[in-house]
JSON list of C-alpha atoms and ligand atoms in Angstrom, two decimals:
[
{"chain": "Z", "resi": 1, "resn": "UNK", "atom": "CA", "xyz": [-121.70, 77.91, 8.37]},
{"chain": "Z", "resi": 2, "resn": "UNK", "atom": "CA", "xyz": [-120.88, 74.56, 6.78]},
{"chain": "Z", "resi": 3, "resn": "UNK", "atom": "CA", "xyz": [-118.72, 72.43, 9.03]},
{"chain": "Z", "resi": 4, "resn": "UNK", "atom": "CA", "xyz": [-117.34, 68.91, 9.29]},
{"chain": "Z", "resi": 5, "resn": "UNK", "atom": "CA", "xyz": [-116.56, 67.67, 12.82]},
{"chain": "Z", "resi": 6, "resn": "UNK", "atom": "CA", "xyz": [-113.90, 65.09, 13.49]},
{"chain": "Z", "resi": 7, "resn": "UNK", "atom": "CA", "xyz": [-113.15, 63.59, 16.88]},
{"chain": "Z", "resi": 8, "resn": "UNK", "atom": "CA", "xyz": [-112.48, 60.26, 18.51]},
{"chain": "Z", "resi": 9, "resn": "UNK", "atom": "CA", "xyz": [-115.26, 58.39, 20.29]},
{"chain": "Z", "resi": 10, "resn": "UNK", "atom": "CA", "xyz": [-115.48, 59.98, 23.74]},
{"chain": "Z", "resi": 11, "resn": "UNK", "atom": "CA", "xyz": [-114.04, 63.33, 22.59]},
{"chain": "Z", "resi": 12, "resn": "UNK", "atom": "CA", "xyz": [-117.22, 65.20, 23.44]},
{"chain": "Z", "resi": 13, "resn": "UNK", "atom": "CA", "xyz": [-117.85, 65.95, 19.78]},
{"chain": "Z", "resi": 14, "resn": "UNK", "atom": "CA", "xyz": [-121.56, 65.08, 20.00]},
{"chain": "Z", "resi": 15, "resn": "UNK", "atom": "CA", "xyz": [-122.21, 67.55, 22.81]},
{"chain": "Z", "resi": 16, "resn": "UNK", "atom": "CA", "xyz": [-120.37, 70.31, 20.97]},
{"chain": "Z", "resi": 17, "resn": "UNK", "atom": "CA", "xyz": [-122.23, 69.53, 17.74]},
{"chain": "Z", "resi": 18, "resn": "UNK", "atom": "CA", "xyz": [-125.50, 70.05, 19.61]},
{"chain": "Z", "resi": 19, "resn": "UNK", "atom": "CA", "xyz": [-124.32, 73.41, 20.96]},
{"chain": "Z", "resi": 20, "resn": "UNK", "atom": "CA", "xyz": [-123.14, 74.55, 17.53]},
{"chain": "Z", "resi": 21, "resn": "UNK", "atom": "CA", "xyz": [-126.43, 73.50, 16.03]},
{"chain": "Z", "resi": 22, "resn": "UNK", "atom": "CA", "xyz": [-128.36, 75.62, 18.55]},
{"chain": "Z", "resi": 23, "resn": "UNK", "atom": "CA", "xyz": [-126.01, 78.59, 18.25]},
{"chain": "Z", "resi": 24, "resn": "UNK", "atom": "CA", "xyz": [-126.03, 78.82, 14.47]},
{"chain": "Z", "resi": 25, "resn": "UNK", "atom": "CA", "xyz": [-129.54, 77.46, 13.93]},
{"chain": "Z", "resi": 26, "resn": "UNK", "atom": "CA", "xyz": [-128.29, 74.82, 11.54]},
{"chain": "Z", "resi": 27, "resn": "UNK", "atom": "CA", "xyz": [-128.90, 71.06, 11.65]},
{"chain": "Z", "resi": 28, "resn": "UNK", "atom": "CA", "xyz": [-126.49, 68.44, 12.89]},
{"chain": "Z", "resi": 29, "resn": "UNK", "atom": "CA", "xyz": [-126.22, 65.95, 10.06]},
{"chain": "Z", "resi": 30, "resn": "UNK", "atom": "CA", "xyz": [-125.01, 62.67, 11.49]},
{"chain": "Z", "resi": 31, "resn": "UNK", "atom": "CA", "xyz": [-124.52, 60.07, 8.79]},
{"chain": "Z", "resi": 32, "resn": "UNK", "atom": "CA", "xyz": [-125.22, 57.22, 11.20]},
{"chain": "Z", "resi": 33, "resn": "UNK", "atom": "CA", "xyz": [-128.64, 58.67, 12.04]},
{"chain": "Z", "resi": 34, "resn": "UNK", "atom": "CA", "xyz": [-129.35, 59.56, 8.40]},
{"chain": "Z", "resi": 35, "resn": "UNK", "atom": "CA", "xyz": [-128.66, 56.01, 7.28]},
{"chain": "Z", "resi": 36, "resn": "UNK", "atom": "CA", "xyz": [-130.92, 54.58, 9.97]},
{"chain": "Z", "resi": 37, "resn": "UNK", "atom": "CA", "xyz": [-133.76, 56.91, 9.00]},
{"chain": "Z", "resi": 38, "resn": "UNK", "atom": "CA", "xyz": [-133.34, 56.26, 5.26]},
{"chain": "Z", "resi": 39, "resn": "UNK", "atom": "CA", "xyz": [-133.42, 52.51, 5.88]},
{"chain": "Z", "resi": 40, "resn": "UNK", "atom": "CA", "xyz": [-136.51, 52.82, 8.10]},
{"chain": "Z", "resi": 41, "resn": "UNK", "atom": "CA", "xyz": [-138.34, 54.99, 5.57]},
{"chain": "Z", "resi": 42, "resn": "UNK", "atom": "CA", "xyz": [-137.37, 52.69, 2.71]},
{"chain": "Z", "resi": 43, "resn": "UNK", "atom": "CA", "xyz": [-136.20, 55.53, 0.47]},
{"chain": "Z", "resi": 44, "resn": "UNK", "atom": "CA", "xyz": [-134.33, 54.70, -2.73]},
{"chain": "Z", "resi": 45, "resn": "UNK", "atom": "CA", "xyz": [-130.97, 55.14, -0.98]},
{"chain": "Z", "resi": 46, "resn": "UNK", "atom": "CA", "xyz": [-132.29, 53.50, 2.16]},
{"chain": "Z", "resi": 47, "resn": "UNK", "atom": "CA", "xyz": [-133.23, 50.35, 0.24]},
{"chain": "Z", "resi": 48, "resn": "UNK", "atom": "CA", "xyz": [-129.78, 50.27, -1.38]},
{"chain": "Z", "resi": 49, "resn": "UNK", "atom": "CA", "xyz": [-128.16, 50.72, 2.04]},
{"chain": "Z", "resi": 50, "resn": "UNK", "atom": "CA", "xyz": [-130.25, 47.92, 3.54]},
{"chain": "Z", "resi": 51, "resn": "UNK", "atom": "CA", "xyz": [-129.30, 45.57, 0.70]},
{"chain": "Z", "resi": 52, "resn": "UNK", "atom": "CA", "xyz": [-125.62, 46.23, 1.43]},
{"chain": "Z", "resi": 53, "resn": "UNK", "atom": "CA", "xyz": [-126.06, 45.76, 5.18]},
{"chain": "Z", "resi": 54, "resn": "UNK", "atom": "CA", "xyz": [-128.05, 42.54, 4.68]},
{"chain": "Z", "resi": 55, "resn": "UNK", "atom": "CA", "xyz": [-125.19, 41.24, 2.52]},
{"chain": "Z", "resi": 56, "resn": "UNK", "atom": "CA", "xyz": [-122.78, 42.10, 5.33]},
{"chain": "Z", "resi": 57, "resn": "UNK", "atom": "CA", "xyz": [-121.08, 44.73, 3.18]},
{"chain": "Z", "resi": 58, "resn": "UNK", "atom": "CA", "xyz": [-120.18, 48.35, 3.84]},
{"chain": "Z", "resi": 59, "resn": "UNK", "atom": "CA", "xyz": [-122.64, 50.88, 2.51]},
{"chain": "Z", "resi": 60, "resn": "UNK", "atom": "CA", "xyz": [-121.06, 52.37, -0.63]},
{"chain": "Z", "resi": 61, "resn": "UNK", "atom": "CA", "xyz": [-119.88, 55.96, -0.48]},
{"chain": "Z", "resi": 62, "resn": "UNK", "atom": "CA", "xyz": [-122.22, 56.96, -3.33]},
{"chain": "Z", "resi": 63, "resn": "UNK", "atom": "CA", "xyz": [-125.20, 55.84, -1.25]},
{"chain": "Z", "resi": 64, "resn": "UNK", "atom": "CA", "xyz": [-124.05, 57.77, 1.83]},
{"chain": "Z", "resi": 65, "resn": "UNK", "atom": "CA", "xyz": [-123.32, 60.82, -0.32]},
{"chain": "Z", "resi": 66, "resn": "UNK", "atom": "CA", "xyz": [-126.75, 60.54, -1.92]},
{"chain": "Z", "resi": 67, "resn": "UNK", "atom": "CA", "xyz": [-128.40, 60.45, 1.48]},
{"chain": "Z", "resi": 68, "resn": "UNK", "atom": "CA", "xyz": [-126.35, 63.47, 2.63]},
{"chain": "Z", "resi": 69, "resn": "UNK", "atom": "CA", "xyz": [-127.23, 65.39, -0.55]},
{"chain": "Z", "resi": 70, "resn": "UNK", "atom": "CA", "xyz": [-130.94, 64.72, -0.01]},
{"chain": "Z", "resi": 71, "resn": "UNK", "atom": "CA", "xyz": [-130.69, 65.86, 3.60]},
{"chain": "Z", "resi": 72, "resn": "UNK", "atom": "CA", "xyz": [-128.88, 69.08, 2.66]},
{"chain": "Z", "resi": 73, "resn": "UNK", "atom": "CA", "xyz": [-131.64, 69.91, 0.18]},
{"chain": "Z", "resi": 74, "resn": "UNK", "atom": "CA", "xyz": [-134.11, 70.27, 3.07]},
{"chain": "Z", "resi": 75, "resn": "UNK", "atom": "CA", "xyz": [-134.96, 73.85, 4.02]},
{"chain": "Z", "resi": 76, "resn": "UNK", "atom": "CA", "xyz": [-133.40, 73.82, 7.51]},
{"chain": "Z", "resi": 77, "resn": "UNK", "atom": "CA", "xyz": [-129.97, 73.21, 5.94]},
{"chain": "Z", "resi": 78, "resn": "UNK", "atom": "CA", "xyz": [-130.16, 76.25, 3.68]},
{"chain": "Z", "resi": 79, "resn": "UNK", "atom": "CA", "xyz": [-128.01, 78.30, 6.07]},
{"chain": "Z", "resi": 80, "resn": "UNK", "atom": "CA", "xyz": [-125.52, 75.55, 6.75]},
{"chain": "Z", "resi": 81, "resn": "UNK", "atom": "CA", "xyz": [-124.96, 72.23, 8.46]},
{"chain": "Z", "resi": 82, "resn": "UNK", "atom": "CA", "xyz": [-122.73, 70.34, 10.84]},
{"chain": "Z", "resi": 83, "resn": "UNK", "atom": "CA", "xyz": [-121.62, 67.10, 9.27]},
{"chain": "Z", "resi": 84, "resn": "UNK", "atom": "CA", "xyz": [-120.64, 64.34, 11.66]},
{"chain": "Z", "resi": 85, "resn": "UNK", "atom": "CA", "xyz": [-119.42, 60.81, 10.84]},
{"chain": "Z", "resi": 86, "resn": "UNK", "atom": "CA", "xyz": [-118.40, 61.52, 7.25]},
{"chain": "Z", "resi": 87, "resn": "UNK", "atom": "CA", "xyz": [-115.88, 61.66, 5.62]},
{"chain": "Z", "resi": 88, "resn": "UNK", "atom": "CA", "xyz": [-113.71, 59.01, 7.24]},
{"chain": "Z", "resi": 89, "resn": "UNK", "atom": "CA", "xyz": [-111.03, 58.71, 4.56]},
{"chain": "Z", "resi": 90, "resn": "UNK", "atom": "CA", "xyz": [-109.43, 60.65, 1.72]},
{"chain": "Z", "resi": 91, "resn": "UNK", "atom": "CA", "xyz": [-111.53, 59.30, -1.12]},
{"chain": "Z", "resi": 92, "resn": "UNK", "atom": "CA", "xyz": [-114.70, 60.11, 0.83]},
{"chain": "Z", "resi": 93, "resn": "UNK", "atom": "CA", "xyz": [-113.36, 63.62, 1.48]},
{"chain": "Z", "resi": 94, "resn": "UNK", "atom": "CA", "xyz": [-112.76, 64.15, -2.22]},
{"chain": "Z", "resi": 95, "resn": "UNK", "atom": "CA", "xyz": [-116.17, 62.78, -3.18]},
{"chain": "Z", "resi": 96, "resn": "UNK", "atom": "CA", "xyz": [-117.80, 64.97, -0.56]},
{"chain": "Z", "resi": 97, "resn": "UNK", "atom": "CA", "xyz": [-116.01, 68.10, -1.82]},
{"chain": "Z", "resi": 98, "resn": "UNK", "atom": "CA", "xyz": [-117.17, 67.34, -5.35]},
{"chain": "Z", "resi": 99, "resn": "UNK", "atom": "CA", "xyz": [-120.78, 66.79, -4.25]},
{"chain": "Z", "resi": 100, "resn": "UNK", "atom": "CA", "xyz": [-120.83, 69.97, -2.13]},
{"chain": "Z", "resi": 101, "resn": "UNK", "atom": "CA", "xyz": [-119.35, 71.96, -5.00]},
{"chain": "Z", "resi": 102, "resn": "UNK", "atom": "CA", "xyz": [-122.08, 70.63, -7.29]},
{"chain": "Z", "resi": 103, "resn": "UNK", "atom": "CA", "xyz": [-124.80, 71.96, -4.97]},
{"chain": "Z", "resi": 104, "resn": "UNK", "atom": "CA", "xyz": [-122.93, 75.22, -4.34]},
{"chain": "Z", "resi": 105, "resn": "UNK", "atom": "CA", "xyz": [-122.33, 74.53, -0.64]},
{"chain": "Z", "resi": 106, "resn": "UNK", "atom": "CA", "xyz": [-118.58, 74.14, -0.11]},
{"chain": "Z", "resi": 107, "resn": "UNK", "atom": "CA", "xyz": [-117.24, 73.59, 3.42]},
{"chain": "Z", "resi": 108, "resn": "UNK", "atom": "CA", "xyz": [-116.23, 76.57, 5.54]},
{"chain": "Z", "resi": 109, "resn": "UNK", "atom": "CA", "xyz": [-114.24, 74.61, 8.09]},
{"chain": "Z", "resi": 110, "resn": "UNK", "atom": "CA", "xyz": [-113.26, 71.20, 9.36]},
{"chain": "Z", "resi": 111, "resn": "UNK", "atom": "CA", "xyz": [-112.90, 70.97, 13.12]},
{"chain": "Z", "resi": 112, "resn": "UNK", "atom": "CA", "xyz": [-110.73, 68.33, 14.74]},
{"chain": "Z", "resi": 113, "resn": "UNK", "atom": "CA", "xyz": [-111.25, 67.69, 18.47]},
{"chain": "Z", "resi": 114, "resn": "UNK", "atom": "CA", "xyz": [-107.95, 66.68, 19.98]},
{"chain": "Z", "resi": 115, "resn": "UNK", "atom": "CA", "xyz": [-108.07, 64.70, 23.18]},
{"chain": "Z", "resi": 116, "resn": "UNK", "atom": "CA", "xyz": [-105.57, 62.80, 25.24]},
{"chain": "Z", "resi": 117, "resn": "UNK", "atom": "CA", "xyz": [-106.10, 59.09, 24.38]},
{"chain": "Z", "resi": 118, "resn": "UNK", "atom": "CA", "xyz": [-105.45, 58.07, 27.99]},
{"chain": "Z", "resi": 119, "resn": "UNK", "atom": "CA", "xyz": [-108.23, 60.41, 29.09]},
{"chain": "Z", "resi": 120, "resn": "UNK", "atom": "CA", "xyz": [-110.64, 58.90, 26.55]},
{"chain": "Z", "resi": 121, "resn": "UNK", "atom": "CA", "xyz": [-109.83, 55.40, 27.73]},
{"chain": "Z", "resi": 122, "resn": "UNK", "atom": "CA", "xyz": [-110.50, 56.56, 31.28]},
{"chain": "Z", "resi": 123, "resn": "UNK", "atom": "CA", "xyz": [-113.78, 58.24, 30.37]},
{"chain": "Z", "resi": 124, "resn": "UNK", "atom": "CA", "xyz": [-115.16, 55.31, 28.41]},
{"chain": "Z", "resi": 125, "resn": "UNK", "atom": "CA", "xyz": [-113.77, 52.37, 30.36]},
{"chain": "Z", "resi": 126, "resn": "UNK", "atom": "CA", "xyz": [-115.04, 53.96, 33.57]},
{"chain": "Z", "resi": 127, "resn": "UNK", "atom": "CA", "xyz": [-118.65, 53.94, 32.38]},
{"chain": "Z", "resi": 128, "resn": "UNK", "atom": "CA", "xyz": [-121.09, 51.81, 34.35]},
{"chain": "Z", "resi": 129, "resn": "UNK", "atom": "CA", "xyz": [-124.79, 51.45, 33.69]},
{"chain": "Z", "resi": 130, "resn": "UNK", "atom": "CA", "xyz": [-127.70, 50.59, 35.92]},
{"chain": "Z", "resi": 131, "resn": "UNK", "atom": "CA", "xyz": [-129.65, 47.82, 34.23]},
{"chain": "Z", "resi": 132, "resn": "UNK", "atom": "CA", "xyz": [-132.79, 48.88, 36.04]},
{"chain": "Z", "resi": 133, "resn": "UNK", "atom": "CA", "xyz": [-133.04, 52.66, 35.39]},
{"chain": "Z", "resi": 134, "resn": "UNK", "atom": "CA", "xyz": [-130.52, 53.00, 32.56]},
{"chain": "Z", "resi": 135, "resn": "UNK", "atom": "CA", "xyz": [-128.57, 55.81, 34.26]},
{"chain": "Z", "resi": 136, "resn": "UNK", "atom": "CA", "xyz": [-124.88, 56.00, 33.35]},
{"chain": "Z", "resi": 137, "resn": "UNK", "atom": "CA", "xyz": [-122.22, 56.64, 35.98]},
{"chain": "Z", "resi": 138, "resn": "UNK", "atom": "CA", "xyz": [-118.46, 56.88, 35.86]},
{"chain": "Z", "resi": 139, "resn": "UNK", "atom": "CA", "xyz": [-116.36, 55.12, 38.45]},
{"chain": "Z", "resi": 140, "resn": "UNK", "atom": "CA", "xyz": [-113.66, 57.81, 38.14]},
{"chain": "Z", "resi": 141, "resn": "UNK", "atom": "CA", "xyz": [-115.73, 60.96, 38.42]},
{"chain": "Z", "resi": 142, "resn": "UNK", "atom": "CA", "xyz": [-118.75, 59.83, 40.35]},
{"chain": "Z", "resi": 143, "resn": "UNK", "atom": "CA", "xyz": [-118.02, 56.72, 42.41]},
{"chain": "Z", "resi": 144, "resn": "UNK", "atom": "CA", "xyz": [-121.40, 55.35, 43.43]},
{"chain": "Z", "resi": 145, "resn": "UNK", "atom": "CA", "xyz": [-120.18, 52.95, 46.09]},
{"chain": "Z", "resi": 146, "resn": "UNK", "atom": "CA", "xyz": [-118.06, 49.88, 46.48]},
{"chain": "Z", "resi": 147, "resn": "UNK", "atom": "CA", "xyz": [-118.79, 47.66, 44.70]},
{"chain": "Z", "resi": 148, "resn": "UNK", "atom": "CA", "xyz": [-120.41, 50.21, 42.37]},
{"chain": "Z", "resi": 149, "resn": "UNK", "atom": "CA", "xyz": [-124.19, 50.21, 42.67]},
{"chain": "Z", "resi": 150, "resn": "UNK", "atom": "CA", "xyz": [-127.02, 52.46, 41.52]},
{"chain": "Z", "resi": 151, "resn": "UNK", "atom": "CA", "xyz": [-127.66, 55.17, 44.14]},
{"chain": "Z", "resi": 152, "resn": "UNK", "atom": "CA", "xyz": [-131.01, 56.08, 42.52]},
{"chain": "Z", "resi": 153, "resn": "UNK", "atom": "CA", "xyz": [-132.88, 52.78, 42.45]},
{"chain": "Z", "resi": 154, "resn": "UNK", "atom": "CA", "xyz": [-134.33, 51.82, 45.80]},
{"chain": "Z", "resi": 155, "resn": "UNK", "atom": "CA", "xyz": [-132.63, 48.43, 46.11]},
{"chain": "Z", "resi": 156, "resn": "UNK", "atom": "CA", "xyz": [-129.24, 49.71, 44.79]},
{"chain": "Z", "resi": 157, "resn": "UNK", "atom": "CA", "xyz": [-128.66, 47.15, 42.00]},
{"chain": "Z", "resi": 158, "resn": "UNK", "atom": "CA", "xyz": [-125.04, 46.66, 40.93]},
{"chain": "Z", "resi": 159, "resn": "UNK", "atom": "CA", "xyz": [-123.79, 48.69, 37.94]},
{"chain": "Z", "resi": 160, "resn": "UNK", "atom": "CA", "xyz": [-122.52, 46.88, 34.88]},
{"chain": "Z", "resi": 161, "resn": "UNK", "atom": "CA", "xyz": [-120.04, 47.67, 32.14]},
{"chain": "Z", "resi": 162, "resn": "UNK", "atom": "CA", "xyz": [-121.01, 47.42, 28.45]},
{"chain": "Z", "resi": 163, "resn": "UNK", "atom": "CA", "xyz": [-118.87, 44.87, 26.65]},
{"chain": "Z", "resi": 164, "resn": "UNK", "atom": "CA", "xyz": [-117.65, 47.45, 24.12]},
{"chain": "Z", "resi": 165, "resn": "UNK", "atom": "CA", "xyz": [-116.60, 49.88, 26.84]},
{"chain": "Z", "resi": 166, "resn": "UNK", "atom": "CA", "xyz": [-113.72, 47.77, 28.14]},
{"chain": "Z", "resi": 167, "resn": "UNK", "atom": "CA", "xyz": [-110.24, 49.25, 28.05]},
{"chain": "Z", "resi": 168, "resn": "UNK", "atom": "CA", "xyz": [-109.03, 46.86, 25.33]},
{"chain": "Z", "resi": 169, "resn": "UNK", "atom": "CA", "xyz": [-111.99, 47.63, 23.07]},
{"chain": "Z", "resi": 170, "resn": "UNK", "atom": "CA", "xyz": [-111.63, 51.37, 23.55]},
{"chain": "Z", "resi": 171, "resn": "UNK", "atom": "CA", "xyz": [-107.89, 51.17, 22.78]},
{"chain": "Z", "resi": 172, "resn": "UNK", "atom": "CA", "xyz": [-108.69, 49.32, 19.57]},
{"chain": "Z", "resi": 173, "resn": "UNK", "atom": "CA", "xyz": [-111.37, 51.83, 18.51]},
{"chain": "Z", "resi": 174, "resn": "UNK", "atom": "CA", "xyz": [-108.97, 54.71, 19.16]},
{"chain": "Z", "resi": 175, "resn": "UNK", "atom": "CA", "xyz": [-106.27, 53.02, 17.10]},
{"chain": "Z", "resi": 176, "resn": "UNK", "atom": "CA", "xyz": [-108.62, 52.59, 14.14]},
{"chain": "Z", "resi": 177, "resn": "UNK", "atom": "CA", "xyz": [-109.77, 56.19, 14.52]},
{"chain": "Z", "resi": 178, "resn": "UNK", "atom": "CA", "xyz": [-106.17, 57.45, 14.55]},
{"chain": "Z", "resi": 179, "resn": "UNK", "atom": "CA", "xyz": [-105.25, 55.51, 11.44]},
{"chain": "Z", "resi": 180, "resn": "UNK", "atom": "CA", "xyz": [-108.26, 56.83, 9.56]},
{"chain": "Z", "resi": 181, "resn": "UNK", "atom": "CA", "xyz": [-108.11, 60.38, 10.77]},
{"chain": "Z", "resi": 182, "resn": "UNK", "atom": "CA", "xyz": [-104.48, 61.40, 10.49]},
{"chain": "Z", "resi": 183, "resn": "UNK", "atom": "CA", "xyz": [-104.36, 61.46, 6.66]},
{"chain": "Z", "resi": 184, "resn": "UNK", "atom": "CA", "xyz": [-107.73, 63.19, 6.58]},
{"chain": "Z", "resi": 185, "resn": "UNK", "atom": "CA", "xyz": [-106.59, 65.89, 8.99]},
{"chain": "Z", "resi": 186, "resn": "UNK", "atom": "CA", "xyz": [-103.43, 66.42, 6.92]},
{"chain": "Z", "resi": 187, "resn": "UNK", "atom": "CA", "xyz": [-105.54, 66.71, 3.78]},
{"chain": "Z", "resi": 188, "resn": "UNK", "atom": "CA", "xyz": [-107.78, 69.41, 5.27]},
{"chain": "Z", "resi": 189, "resn": "UNK", "atom": "CA", "xyz": [-104.81, 71.19, 6.82]},
{"chain": "Z", "resi": 190, "resn": "UNK", "atom": "CA", "xyz": [-103.16, 71.37, 3.39]},
{"chain": "Z", "resi": 191, "resn": "UNK", "atom": "CA", "xyz": [-106.38, 72.95, 2.08]},
{"chain": "Z", "resi": 192, "resn": "UNK", "atom": "CA", "xyz": [-106.29, 75.53, 4.86]},
{"chain": "Z", "resi": 193, "resn": "UNK", "atom": "CA", "xyz": [-109.62, 74.30, 6.23]},
{"chain": "Z", "resi": 194, "resn": "UNK", "atom": "CA", "xyz": [-108.56, 72.52, 9.40]},
{"chain": "Z", "resi": 195, "resn": "UNK", "atom": "CA", "xyz": [-109.23, 74.04, 12.84]},
{"chain": "Z", "resi": 196, "resn": "UNK", "atom": "CA", "xyz": [-107.80, 72.00, 15.67]},
{"chain": "Z", "resi": 197, "resn": "UNK", "atom": "CA", "xyz": [-109.40, 72.33, 19.09]},
{"chain": "Z", "resi": 198, "resn": "UNK", "atom": "CA", "xyz": [-107.78, 71.20, 22.32]},
{"chain": "Z", "resi": 199, "resn": "UNK", "atom": "CA", "xyz": [-110.70, 69.28, 23.81]},
{"chain": "Z", "resi": 200, "resn": "UNK", "atom": "CA", "xyz": [-108.98, 68.27, 27.05]},
{"chain": "Z", "resi": 201, "resn": "UNK", "atom": "CA", "xyz": [-111.12, 70.69, 29.02]},
{"chain": "Z", "resi": 202, "resn": "UNK", "atom": "CA", "xyz": [-114.59, 71.13, 30.53]},
{"chain": "Z", "resi": 203, "resn": "UNK", "atom": "CA", "xyz": [-117.49, 71.36, 28.06]},
{"chain": "Z", "resi": 204, "resn": "UNK", "atom": "CA", "xyz": [-117.88, 75.16, 28.45]},
{"chain": "Z", "resi": 205, "resn": "UNK", "atom": "CA", "xyz": [-114.21, 75.79, 27.75]},
{"chain": "Z", "resi": 206, "resn": "UNK", "atom": "CA", "xyz": [-114.25, 73.57, 24.67]},
{"chain": "Z", "resi": 207, "resn": "UNK", "atom": "CA", "xyz": [-117.32, 75.43, 23.38]},
{"chain": "Z", "resi": 208, "resn": "UNK", "atom": "CA", "xyz": [-115.53, 78.77, 23.86]},
{"chain": "Z", "resi": 209, "resn": "UNK", "atom": "CA", "xyz": [-112.49, 77.48, 21.96]},
{"chain": "Z", "resi": 210, "resn": "UNK", "atom": "CA", "xyz": [-114.72, 76.15, 19.22]},
{"chain": "Z", "resi": 211, "resn": "UNK", "atom": "CA", "xyz": [-116.56, 79.45, 18.79]},
{"chain": "Z", "resi": 212, "resn": "UNK", "atom": "CA", "xyz": [-113.29, 81.33, 18.71]},
{"chain": "Z", "resi": 213, "resn": "UNK", "atom": "CA", "xyz": [-111.87, 78.99, 16.08]},
{"chain": "Z", "resi": 214, "resn": "UNK", "atom": "CA", "xyz": [-114.99, 79.53, 14.00]},
{"chain": "Z", "resi": 215, "resn": "UNK", "atom": "CA", "xyz": [-114.68, 83.29, 14.32]},
{"chain": "Z", "resi": 216, "resn": "UNK", "atom": "CA", "xyz": [-117.56, 83.91, 16.73]},
{"chain": "Z", "resi": 217, "resn": "UNK", "atom": "CA", "xyz": [-116.11, 86.75, 18.85]},
{"chain": "Z", "resi": 218, "resn": "UNK", "atom": "CA", "xyz": [-119.09, 86.98, 21.21]},
{"chain": "Z", "resi": 219, "resn": "UNK", "atom": "CA", "xyz": [-118.05, 83.73, 22.80]},
{"chain": "Z", "resi": 220, "resn": "UNK", "atom": "CA", "xyz": [-114.38, 84.59, 23.17]},
{"chain": "Z", "resi": 221, "resn": "UNK", "atom": "CA", "xyz": [-113.43, 84.27, 26.83]},
{"chain": "Z", "resi": 222, "resn": "UNK", "atom": "CA", "xyz": [-112.37, 87.60, 28.36]},
{"chain": "Z", "resi": 223, "resn": "UNK", "atom": "CA", "xyz": [-108.66, 88.21, 28.51]},
{"chain": "Z", "resi": 224, "resn": "UNK", "atom": "CA", "xyz": [-107.02, 88.29, 31.94]},
{"chain": "H", "resi": 301, "resn": "LIG", "atom": "ZN1", "xyz": [-130.81, 52.57, 38.79]}
]
């Protein structure tokens, strides 16, 4: 099973990727993590990526593709992979298709997690962190007091909000995501590869929908 996952920040895509990875026994290939590792290890692509980052530039698509190709050559990816974080635009999608064709591993499906933007804003902007123990709470689902404080640490320190979790920042990130993703989704839909999942549901339900979309009948919820 060779899959690309697309979903806005806060869509629950990461959790579902983990579940897919366990179910199919295939690795989750997150380009963000791959880049970090390549840079740390100082591989050929990692050094090129670092040079770009140091210059304040975006890492070129060829470098990211090279890192992905190297990762897919590892034995655990022989039966498939879940690609996350790439592609983000049409030219990347085309370059990826070409690279995957060249190694004989074309995509089976592209999954788009659809979520209500208002719900995402709520989920993310409601996050509060305890500076002491690092636990994350949500003022909407799990109100830990007023004003919000950590119920775990003995002296109940106040919870704080990360600066990039504010409502305005989340709105902006969602807008960028929308602009990037819509043409990509249309592209994959035209190729007959797009599976759209309604992700406005509890984790278990989303997993069931995902399995069904990918043709895994064992996970289909019982009718009636
Ligand atoms: Zn705490």
